[in-house]
Short mmCIF file of C-alpha atoms in Angstrom, two decimals:
data_model
loop_
_atom_site.label_atom_id
_atom_site.label_comp_id
_atom_site.label_asym_id
_atom_site.label_seq_id
_atom_site.Cartn_x
_atom_site.Cartn_y
_atom_site.Cartn_z
CA MET S 1291 76.18 24.56 -145.05
CA LEU S 1292 76.81 24.97 -141.32
CA ILE S 1293 80.50 25.11 -140.38
CA THR S 1294 81.55 25.22 -136.74
CA ASP S 1295 84.71 24.62 -134.75
CA ASP S 1296 83.20 21.33 -133.55
CA PHE S 1297 82.68 19.79 -136.99
CA LEU S 1298 84.78 19.32 -140.11
CA PRO S 1299 82.95 19.39 -143.48
CA VAL S 1300 84.21 16.51 -145.66
CA PRO S 1301 83.23 16.44 -149.36
CA VAL S 1302 81.09 13.56 -150.64
CA PRO S 1303 81.78 12.05 -154.10
CA GLU S 1304 78.85 11.80 -156.51
CA SER S 1305 79.23 8.04 -156.97
CA LEU S 1306 81.50 5.14 -155.99
CA SER S 1307 82.81 2.21 -158.00
CA ALA S 1308 84.40 -1.18 -157.26
CA THR S 1309 86.56 -3.31 -159.55
CA TYR S 1310 87.51 -6.95 -159.02
CA LEU S 1311 89.48 -9.23 -161.35
CA VAL S 1312 89.49 -12.99 -161.78
CA PRO S 1313 92.61 -14.19 -163.63
CA MET S 1314 92.14 -17.43 -165.55
CA ALA S 1315 93.82 -19.57 -168.18
CA GLY S 1316 91.25 -19.73 -170.94
CA LEU S 1317 87.65 -18.58 -170.93
CA PRO S 1318 85.08 -18.81 -168.09
CA ARG S 1319 83.40 -22.19 -167.70
CA VAL S 1320 80.01 -20.85 -166.62
CA SER S 1321 78.11 -17.59 -166.92
CA PRO S 1322 78.24 -15.07 -164.04
CA LYS S 1323 74.56 -15.74 -163.25
CA THR S 1324 75.15 -19.49 -163.00
CA ALA S 1325 78.20 -18.92 -160.80
CA VAL S 1326 76.23 -16.67 -158.45
CA GLN S 1327 73.34 -19.15 -158.25
CA ALA S 1328 75.80 -21.67 -156.79
CA LEU S 1329 76.13 -19.38 -153.74
CA GLU S 1330 72.47 -19.67 -152.78
CA GLY S 1331 72.23 -20.77 -149.16
CA ARG S 1332 75.90 -19.97 -148.54
CA LEU S 1333 75.62 -16.19 -148.59
CA ALA S 1334 73.38 -14.20 -146.28
CA GLY S 1335 70.04 -13.69 -147.99
CA PRO S 1336 70.27 -9.89 -148.35
CA VAL S 1337 73.74 -10.06 -149.94
CA TYR S 1338 72.79 -12.91 -152.25
CA GLY S 1339 69.74 -10.97 -153.40
CA LEU S 1340 71.79 -7.80 -153.83
CA ALA S 1341 74.37 -9.59 -156.00
CA LYS S 1342 71.66 -11.00 -158.26
CA GLN S 1343 69.90 -7.64 -158.56
CA MET S 1344 73.09 -5.74 -159.35
CA LEU S 1345 74.11 -8.37 -161.90
CA ASP S 1346 70.81 -7.83 -163.72
CA SER S 1347 71.10 -4.05 -163.62
CA PRO S 1348 73.17 -1.50 -165.56
CA LEU S 1349 74.99 -0.73 -162.29
CA MET S 1350 77.23 -3.79 -162.81
CA THR S 1351 79.26 -5.03 -165.76
CA VAL S 1352 81.11 -8.34 -166.13
CA ASP S 1353 83.55 -8.51 -169.05
CA THR S 1354 86.12 -11.09 -170.11
CA ARG S 1355 89.23 -9.53 -171.61
CA SER S 1356 92.54 -10.76 -172.87
CA ILE S 1357 95.08 -10.09 -170.14
CA ASP S 1358 97.10 -8.05 -172.66
CA GLU S 1359 94.26 -5.49 -172.78
CA PHE S 1360 94.54 -4.71 -169.07
CA PRO S 1361 97.33 -2.67 -167.46
CA GLU S 1362 99.89 -4.87 -165.75
CA LEU S 1363 99.30 -5.35 -162.03
CA PRO S 1364 102.50 -4.45 -160.11
CA PRO S 1365 103.91 -7.67 -158.57
CA ASP S 1366 105.92 -5.77 -155.95
CA LEU S 1367 102.84 -4.00 -154.57
CA LEU S 1368 100.77 -7.19 -154.72
CA THR S 1369 103.51 -8.91 -152.73
CA ALA S 1370 103.60 -6.07 -150.22
CA PHE S 1371 99.89 -6.60 -149.62
CA GLY S 1372 100.24 -10.33 -149.05
CA ALA S 1373 100.32 -12.04 -152.46
CA THR S 1374 101.89 -15.50 -152.40
CA GLU S 1375 104.20 -16.94 -155.04
CA ALA S 1376 101.45 -19.34 -156.09
CA GLN S 1377 98.99 -16.49 -156.62
CA LEU S 1378 101.52 -14.47 -158.60
CA GLY S 1379 102.31 -17.59 -160.62
CA ARG S 1380 98.64 -18.09 -161.53
CA LEU S 1381 98.41 -14.44 -162.54
CA ALA S 1382 101.48 -14.77 -164.77
CA ALA S 1383 100.00 -17.88 -166.40
CA ALA S 1384 96.58 -16.30 -166.99
CA SER S 1385 95.45 -15.59 -170.54
CA HIS S 1386 92.26 -13.73 -169.62
CA LEU S 1387 90.80 -11.56 -166.90
CA VAL S 1388 87.16 -11.45 -165.90
CA VAL S 1389 86.55 -7.83 -164.90
CA VAL S 1390 83.69 -7.24 -162.46
CA GLN S 1391 82.75 -3.57 -161.98
CA ALA S 1392 79.89 -2.00 -160.06
CA GLU S 1393 78.80 1.54 -159.29
CA TYR S 1394 76.54 2.92 -156.56
CA ARG S 1395 75.79 6.06 -154.59
CA PRO S 1396 77.72 6.80 -151.36
CA GLY S 1397 76.00 5.49 -148.25
CA TRP S 1398 75.18 2.29 -146.45
CA PRO S 1399 75.08 -0.43 -147.57
CA PRO S 1400 78.04 -0.13 -149.98
CA ALA S 1401 76.18 -2.16 -152.61
CA HIS S 1402 78.90 -1.70 -155.26
CA GLU S 1403 81.54 -3.36 -153.08
CA TRP S 1404 79.42 -6.16 -151.64
CA ALA S 1405 77.87 -7.16 -154.94
CA ALA S 1406 81.06 -6.93 -157.01
CA ARG S 1407 83.07 -8.95 -154.49
CA ALA S 1408 80.34 -11.61 -154.28
CA VAL S 1409 80.10 -11.99 -158.07
CA ALA S 1410 83.90 -12.08 -158.49
CA ALA S 1411 84.21 -14.69 -155.74
CA ALA S 1412 81.52 -16.83 -157.37
CA ILE S 1413 83.31 -16.72 -160.73
CA ALA S 1414 86.71 -17.45 -159.16
CA GLU S 1415 85.27 -20.39 -157.24
CA SER S 1416 83.92 -21.88 -160.47
CA VAL S 1417 87.46 -22.09 -161.91
CA ASP S 1418 89.40 -22.71 -158.66
CA GLY S 1419 90.97 -19.31 -159.16
CA ASP S 1420 91.72 -16.11 -157.29
CA VAL S 1421 90.04 -12.76 -156.81
CA VAL S 1422 92.09 -9.59 -157.16
CA ASP S 1423 90.73 -6.57 -155.30
CA VAL S 1424 91.96 -3.74 -157.52
CA PHE S 1425 91.37 -1.04 -154.91
CA GLY S 1426 93.41 -2.80 -152.24
CA LEU S 1427 95.83 -4.47 -154.68
CA GLN S 1428 95.12 -7.66 -152.78
CA PHE S 1429 94.65 -11.27 -153.74
CA LEU S 1430 91.70 -12.98 -152.07
CA ASP S 1431 90.88 -16.64 -152.30
CA PRO S 1432 87.16 -17.10 -153.01
CA ALA S 1433 86.43 -18.48 -149.53
CA ALA S 1434 88.06 -15.47 -147.85
CA ALA S 1435 86.20 -13.09 -150.14
CA LEU S 1436 82.87 -14.72 -149.29
CA ARG S 1437 83.64 -14.71 -145.54
CA SER S 1438 84.25 -10.96 -145.70
CA LEU S 1439 80.69 -10.30 -146.86
CA PRO S 1440 77.92 -9.37 -144.38
CA ASP S 1441 76.05 -11.88 -142.27
CA GLU S 1442 72.24 -11.94 -141.94
CA GLN S 1443 72.40 -8.88 -139.65
CA GLY S 1444 74.54 -6.96 -142.15
CA ARG S 1445 77.66 -7.13 -139.98
CA VAL S 1446 81.15 -7.17 -141.45
CA ARG S 1447 84.69 -7.07 -140.08
CA LEU S 1448 86.16 -3.73 -141.09
CA VAL S 1449 89.64 -5.30 -141.22
CA ASP S 1450 88.44 -7.29 -144.25
CA TRP S 1451 87.86 -4.02 -146.11
CA VAL S 1452 90.31 -1.49 -144.67
CA LEU S 1453 94.08 -2.08 -144.37
CA VAL S 1454 96.49 -0.01 -142.25
CA PRO S 1455 99.91 0.05 -143.93
CA TYR S 1456 102.78 2.03 -142.42
CA SER S 1457 106.28 3.22 -143.26
CA SER S 1458 109.17 4.56 -141.20
CA ASP S 1459 111.18 7.76 -141.35
CA ALA S 1460 113.32 9.85 -139.01
CA GLU S 1461 110.23 11.14 -137.19
CA GLY S 1462 108.80 7.68 -136.47
CA LEU S 1463 106.08 5.66 -138.17
CA TRP S 1464 103.62 7.01 -140.73
CA PHE S 1465 100.31 5.13 -140.68
CA THR S 1466 97.58 5.43 -143.29
CA THR S 1467 94.37 3.56 -143.90
CA LYS S 1468 93.68 1.99 -147.28
CA GLY S 1469 90.03 1.20 -147.81
CA LEU S 1470 87.89 4.06 -146.49
CA ARG S 1471 87.65 5.52 -149.99
CA ARG S 1472 85.62 2.43 -150.89
CA PHE S 1473 82.88 4.12 -148.86
CA GLY S 1474 83.57 7.64 -150.14
CA LEU S 1475 85.45 8.79 -147.03
CA LEU S 1476 88.98 10.22 -147.12
CA GLU S 1477 91.71 7.94 -145.79
CA LEU S 1478 93.14 8.53 -142.31
CA GLN S 1479 96.77 9.12 -141.45
CA THR S 1480 98.96 9.59 -138.38
CA GLN S 1481 102.60 10.64 -138.47
CA GLY S 1482 105.37 10.43 -135.89
CA VAL S 1483 104.12 7.31 -134.07
CA PRO S 1484 106.78 5.64 -131.86
CA ASP S 1485 108.29 2.53 -133.45
CA HIS S 1486 107.28 0.19 -130.62
CA LEU S 1487 103.57 0.96 -131.16
CA THR S 1488 103.43 -0.68 -134.60
CA ARG S 1489 100.63 -3.15 -133.88
CA ALA S 1490 98.88 -1.13 -131.22
CA TRP S 1491 98.52 2.02 -133.29
CA GLY S 1492 97.40 0.01 -136.29
CA ALA S 1493 94.55 -1.27 -134.11
CA VAL S 1494 93.76 2.27 -132.90
CA MET S 1495 93.61 3.48 -136.52
CA THR S 1496 91.23 0.61 -137.33
CA GLY S 1497 89.01 1.51 -134.38
CA ALA S 1498 89.05 5.18 -135.38
CA ALA S 1499 88.13 4.19 -138.94
CA ARG S 1500 85.16 2.22 -137.62
CA ARG S 1501 83.91 5.15 -135.51
CA LEU S 1502 84.32 7.73 -138.30
CA LEU S 1503 82.78 5.44 -140.90
CA ARG S 1504 79.70 5.15 -138.72
CA ASP S 1505 79.47 8.95 -138.45
CA TRP S 1506 80.04 9.20 -142.20
CA THR S 1507 77.29 6.77 -143.19
CA ASP S 1508 74.90 8.36 -140.68
CA GLY S 1509 75.45 11.63 -142.54
CA LEU S 1510 74.54 9.93 -145.82
CA ALA S 1511 71.33 8.32 -144.59
CA GLY S 1512 68.94 10.74 -146.32
CA GLU S 1513 67.33 10.27 -149.70
CA GLU S 1514 69.57 12.90 -151.31
CA VAL S 1515 73.35 12.60 -151.32
CA PRO S 1516 74.71 15.75 -149.60
CA ALA S 1517 77.68 17.69 -150.92
CA PHE S 1518 79.40 17.46 -147.50
CA VAL S 1519 79.16 15.41 -144.34
CA GLN S 1520 80.01 17.11 -141.06
CA LEU S 1521 82.39 14.91 -139.05
CA PRO S 1522 83.20 15.71 -135.40
CA VAL S 1523 86.58 17.37 -135.01
CA LEU S 1524 87.13 15.37 -131.82
CA ALA S 1525 86.76 11.67 -132.61
CA THR S 1526 86.17 9.33 -129.69
CA VAL S 1527 87.74 5.86 -129.94
CA THR S 1528 87.10 3.03 -127.48
CA GLY S 1529 88.18 -0.55 -127.08
CA HIS S 1530 84.72 -1.50 -128.29
CA ASP S 1531 85.33 0.29 -131.60
CA ILE S 1532 88.53 -1.72 -132.06
CA ALA S 1533 86.90 -4.99 -131.08
CA VAL S 1534 83.95 -4.49 -133.45
CA ALA S 1535 86.30 -3.57 -136.31
CA TYR S 1536 88.13 -6.87 -135.76
CA GLY S 1537 84.89 -8.83 -135.51
CA ASN S 1538 85.13 -9.59 -131.77
CA PRO S 1539 82.64 -7.24 -130.08
CA GLU S 1540 82.29 -9.51 -127.06
CA GLN S 1541 86.01 -9.53 -126.33
CA HIS S 1542 86.65 -5.88 -125.57
CA GLY S 1543 84.94 -2.62 -124.90
CA ALA S 1544 85.63 -1.92 -121.26
CA THR S 1545 88.30 0.74 -121.74
CA ALA S 1546 88.05 4.48 -121.21
CA PRO S 1547 87.61 6.46 -124.44
CA VAL S 1548 90.49 8.20 -126.18
CA LEU S 1549 90.07 11.53 -127.98
CA LEU S 1550 91.75 12.22 -131.32
CA ARG S 1551 91.59 15.51 -133.23
CA LEU S 1552 90.59 15.30 -136.89
CA GLU S 1553 92.39 17.61 -139.33
CA LEU S 1554 91.93 17.89 -143.09
CA ASP S 1555 95.25 17.53 -144.90
CA PRO S 1556 94.47 18.44 -148.54
CA ALA S 1557 96.78 17.18 -151.26
CA THR S 1558 98.89 19.80 -153.06
CA ASP S 1559 99.35 17.48 -156.05
CA PRO S 1560 96.10 17.03 -158.05
CA ASP S 1561 97.02 13.37 -158.61
CA ALA S 1562 97.63 12.70 -154.92
CA ASP S 1563 95.15 11.83 -152.20
CA SER S 1564 93.96 14.10 -149.42
CA PHE S 1565 93.92 12.70 -145.88
CA LEU S 1566 92.16 13.15 -142.57
CA SER S 1567 94.95 13.35 -140.00
CA LEU S 1568 94.55 12.03 -136.46
CA ARG S 1569 96.30 14.22 -133.89
CA PRO S 1570 96.21 14.74 -130.10
CA PRO S 1571 93.28 16.88 -128.86
CA PRO S 1572 93.71 20.67 -128.61
CA GLY S 1573 95.70 21.83 -125.62
CA TYR S 1574 97.73 18.64 -125.19
CA PRO S 1575 101.05 19.98 -123.85
CA GLY S 1576 103.47 17.20 -124.81
CA PRO S 1577 104.81 15.91 -128.12
CA ASP S 1578 102.36 13.98 -130.29
CA ARG S 1579 104.27 10.70 -129.88
CA LYS S 1580 103.78 10.81 -126.12
CA TYR S 1581 100.02 11.14 -126.56
CA TYR S 1582 99.93 8.18 -128.95
CA ALA S 1583 101.70 6.02 -126.39
CA ALA S 1584 99.30 7.15 -123.66
CA ALA S 1585 96.31 6.46 -125.89
CA CYS S 1586 97.52 2.91 -126.54
CA ALA S 1587 98.05 2.37 -122.83
CA THR S 1588 94.48 3.49 -122.17
CA LEU S 1589 92.95 1.31 -124.85
CA PHE S 1590 94.99 -1.84 -124.33
CA SER S 1591 95.77 -2.02 -120.64
CA GLY S 1592 93.34 -1.99 -117.78
CA ILE S 1593 96.02 -2.89 -115.23
CA GLN S 1594 99.68 -1.97 -115.30
CA PRO S 1595 102.46 -4.60 -115.34
CA ASP S 1596 104.62 -5.14 -112.29
CA VAL S 1597 108.05 -6.67 -111.70
CA ARG S 1598 107.59 -7.74 -108.10
CA TYR S 1599 108.28 -11.24 -106.88
CA ALA S 1600 106.03 -12.88 -104.28
CA ARG S 1601 107.66 -14.79 -101.41
CA PRO S 1602 105.93 -18.01 -100.36
CA GLY S 1603 103.43 -17.48 -97.57
CA ASP S 1604 102.95 -13.71 -98.00
CA ALA S 1605 99.84 -11.84 -99.13
CA MET S 1606 100.85 -12.03 -102.78
CA SER S 1607 101.21 -15.81 -102.65
CA LYS S 1608 97.68 -16.09 -101.21
CA ALA S 1609 96.35 -13.76 -103.91
CA ILE S 1610 97.88 -15.93 -106.63
CA ALA S 1611 96.41 -19.08 -105.08
CA THR S 1612 92.96 -17.45 -104.98
CA ALA S 1613 93.18 -16.40 -108.61
CA ARG S 1614 94.38 -19.78 -109.82
CA ALA S 1615 91.60 -21.56 -107.96
CA GLY S 1616 89.08 -19.62 -110.06
CA LEU S 1617 90.63 -20.28 -113.49
CA ASP S 1618 88.39 -23.21 -114.43
CA ASP S 1619 85.24 -21.28 -113.56
CA ILE S 1620 86.22 -18.09 -115.39
CA ARG S 1621 87.20 -20.09 -118.48
CA ALA S 1622 83.83 -21.85 -118.48
CA ARG S 1623 81.99 -18.52 -118.19
CA PHE S 1624 84.15 -17.02 -120.94
CA LEU S 1625 83.42 -19.88 -123.34
CA ALA S 1626 79.71 -19.84 -122.51
CA GLY S 1627 79.44 -16.08 -123.15
CA GLN S 1628 78.36 -15.49 -119.54
CA LEU S 1629 80.70 -12.62 -118.70
CA PRO S 1630 79.14 -9.23 -117.94
CA ARG S 1631 78.14 -7.22 -120.99
CA GLU S 1632 80.94 -4.99 -122.35
CA SER S 1633 83.55 -6.49 -120.04
CA GLN S 1634 87.04 -7.68 -120.92
CA LEU S 1635 88.81 -10.71 -119.46
CA VAL S 1636 92.51 -10.21 -118.84
CA VAL S 1637 95.11 -12.55 -117.35
CA LYS S 1638 98.46 -11.88 -115.70
CA TYR S 1639 101.38 -14.17 -116.43
CA GLY S 1640 105.11 -14.17 -115.73
CA LEU S 1641 108.00 -13.45 -118.08
CA PRO S 1642 111.53 -14.41 -116.96
CA GLY S 1643 113.80 -11.50 -116.10
CA ASP S 1644 117.29 -10.96 -114.69
CA GLU S 1645 115.89 -9.76 -111.37
CA GLY S 1646 113.00 -12.19 -111.16
CA PRO S 1647 109.84 -12.58 -113.21
CA GLU S 1648 108.04 -9.64 -114.78
CA PHE S 1649 104.28 -10.00 -114.61
CA VAL S 1650 102.32 -8.57 -117.51
CA TRP S 1651 98.66 -8.55 -118.50
CA ALA S 1652 97.03 -9.78 -121.68
CA GLY S 1653 93.48 -9.52 -123.00
CA VAL S 1654 91.97 -12.93 -123.69
CA THR S 1655 90.66 -13.52 -127.22
CA SER S 1656 90.44 -17.33 -127.25
CA TRP S 1657 90.67 -20.11 -124.63
CA GLU S 1658 89.63 -23.23 -126.51
CA ALA S 1659 92.32 -25.48 -125.02
CA ALA S 1660 92.29 -25.52 -121.21
CA GLU S 1661 96.07 -25.41 -121.03
CA ARG S 1662 96.60 -22.54 -123.48
CA ILE S 1663 95.25 -18.97 -123.73
CA VAL S 1664 95.41 -16.86 -126.88
CA GLY S 1665 95.27 -13.10 -126.51
CA ALA S 1666 96.82 -9.69 -127.09
CA SER S 1667 99.36 -8.08 -124.82
CA ALA S 1668 97.92 -5.25 -122.73
CA SER S 1669 101.29 -3.61 -122.09
CA ASP S 1670 104.90 -3.36 -123.19
CA ALA S 1671 107.23 -5.76 -121.36
CA ASN S 1672 110.59 -4.60 -120.05
CA SER S 1673 112.16 -8.04 -120.19
CA ASP S 1674 111.02 -9.14 -123.66
CA PRO S 1675 111.15 -6.63 -126.56
CA THR S 1676 108.75 -8.77 -128.62
CA VAL S 1677 105.92 -8.30 -126.10
CA ARG S 1678 104.33 -4.98 -127.00
CA ILE S 1679 100.90 -3.43 -126.56
CA GLY S 1680 98.50 -5.17 -128.90
CA SER S 1681 100.94 -7.89 -129.98
CA PRO S 1682 99.46 -11.41 -130.20
CA ILE S 1683 100.59 -13.78 -127.46
CA VAL S 1684 100.00 -17.36 -126.34
CA VAL S 1685 100.04 -17.94 -122.58
CA GLU S 1686 100.35 -21.31 -120.89
CA THR S 1687 97.58 -21.49 -118.29
CA ALA S 1688 100.12 -22.89 -115.85
CA ASP S 1689 101.94 -19.53 -116.01
CA VAL S 1690 98.87 -17.45 -115.08
CA VAL S 1691 99.07 -15.83 -111.64
CA ASP S 1692 95.93 -13.66 -111.76
CA TRP S 1693 92.90 -12.76 -113.83
CA ALA S 1694 90.43 -9.90 -113.83
CA LEU S 1695 87.28 -8.64 -115.50
CA LEU S 1696 87.39 -4.99 -116.55
CA ASP S 1697 84.72 -2.54 -117.55
CA GLY S 1698 84.75 1.21 -118.04
CA THR S 1699 85.15 1.77 -114.29
CA GLY S 1700 88.11 -0.59 -113.82
CA VAL S 1701 88.29 -4.02 -112.17
CA ILE S 1702 84.84 -5.49 -111.46
CA GLU S 1703 85.98 -9.00 -110.53
CA GLY S 1704 89.33 -10.65 -109.78
CA GLY S 1705 92.59 -8.73 -109.78
CA TRP S 1706 93.71 -10.15 -106.41
CA THR S 1707 97.43 -9.55 -107.00
CA GLN S 1708 96.70 -5.99 -108.11
CA ALA S 1709 94.78 -5.40 -104.89
CA VAL S 1710 97.84 -6.53 -102.93
CA LEU S 1711 100.07 -4.19 -104.89
CA ASP S 1712 97.68 -1.28 -104.46
CA ALA S 1713 97.59 -1.93 -100.71
CA GLY S 1714 101.37 -1.84 -100.56
CA GLU S 1715 101.61 -5.34 -99.12
CA ALA S 1716 103.79 -6.87 -101.80
CA PRO S 1717 107.54 -7.14 -101.26
CA ALA S 1718 109.72 -4.89 -103.38
#
């Protein structure tokens, strides 16, 4: 095995397994095969075929057990991962559990997960019940479980399979992923993240998970399962990685890459999990938390906010008028998918402040209604503590003062107010 300073050898498990539960009052109404047949035409062909094949093979088992035979599922953890009172109530009222288990070798596709989730969703749908993902300790309604499965091109949203929980201590926030072990990879962690980067760093972790999972599955592509996969010590994360992980590849991807150093953090307790830690790259002179903030700024903001106020008739006022005149056209191009490949549309809007409005930028994710834009904040606002990098926002189109298209080189179209600021023509 080749070991270098550029790569980190990560052990590969011999096999992987998935377990899903379907709580129900009474016994199943139909057989698993009949339930799965009802999904024909609703699931992508490859996944539907995979579910049927696995169901007919010794790689999958489907058992109905009395709920008393199964260890109690912890309600507090289920609640922490999104369980509703109605779901917990149905679990408490259940007399039986249908247990769907599948096993498969590490690699892509993760047949054990896709097939087991599809079969469990089919059974749950037949009784108007719920699916419990045992690995994630998550309730899934059957429709959500089916939506999380691959499309005809084999694409999935990673956020449907990998969660990013966090906790707080005196050093800041501790983020971990929960879901990469489904694919045989160690979970990621980052410690000491500034509190105001809660949503932004969660998105960065998701993007990093997507990039590393791709490297991981590439290393497992051979006929034989290797004992180790060599992962790059310096992981590159881009806005495109984040966008793809969230299922919106067309909405982002124009940012500069961010480097994160990968370190193996082995568990000292044999019952605990080892982690891959994400840290600043070697040689970074400042504290880790400062690098995390800078990384978020790189990935989520193409243009910095400003707190300048434009007087009527000056260059800034003309820039705003020019930008607003082009809003209808840029919206039409956005909706029609006619923006340049790997570009990101951002808009600038005003937030009220004590010394005049603060203008901040947001990446556009949806613009269905002409009068309202849905997006994610591209920066932290000084005047509103709820507006943070990556936080979801809704902007009234009437409040927009500028827009711009960004790619990896910066502004490629629009950004008239920014041009005024850069030229030093705006009033202080």
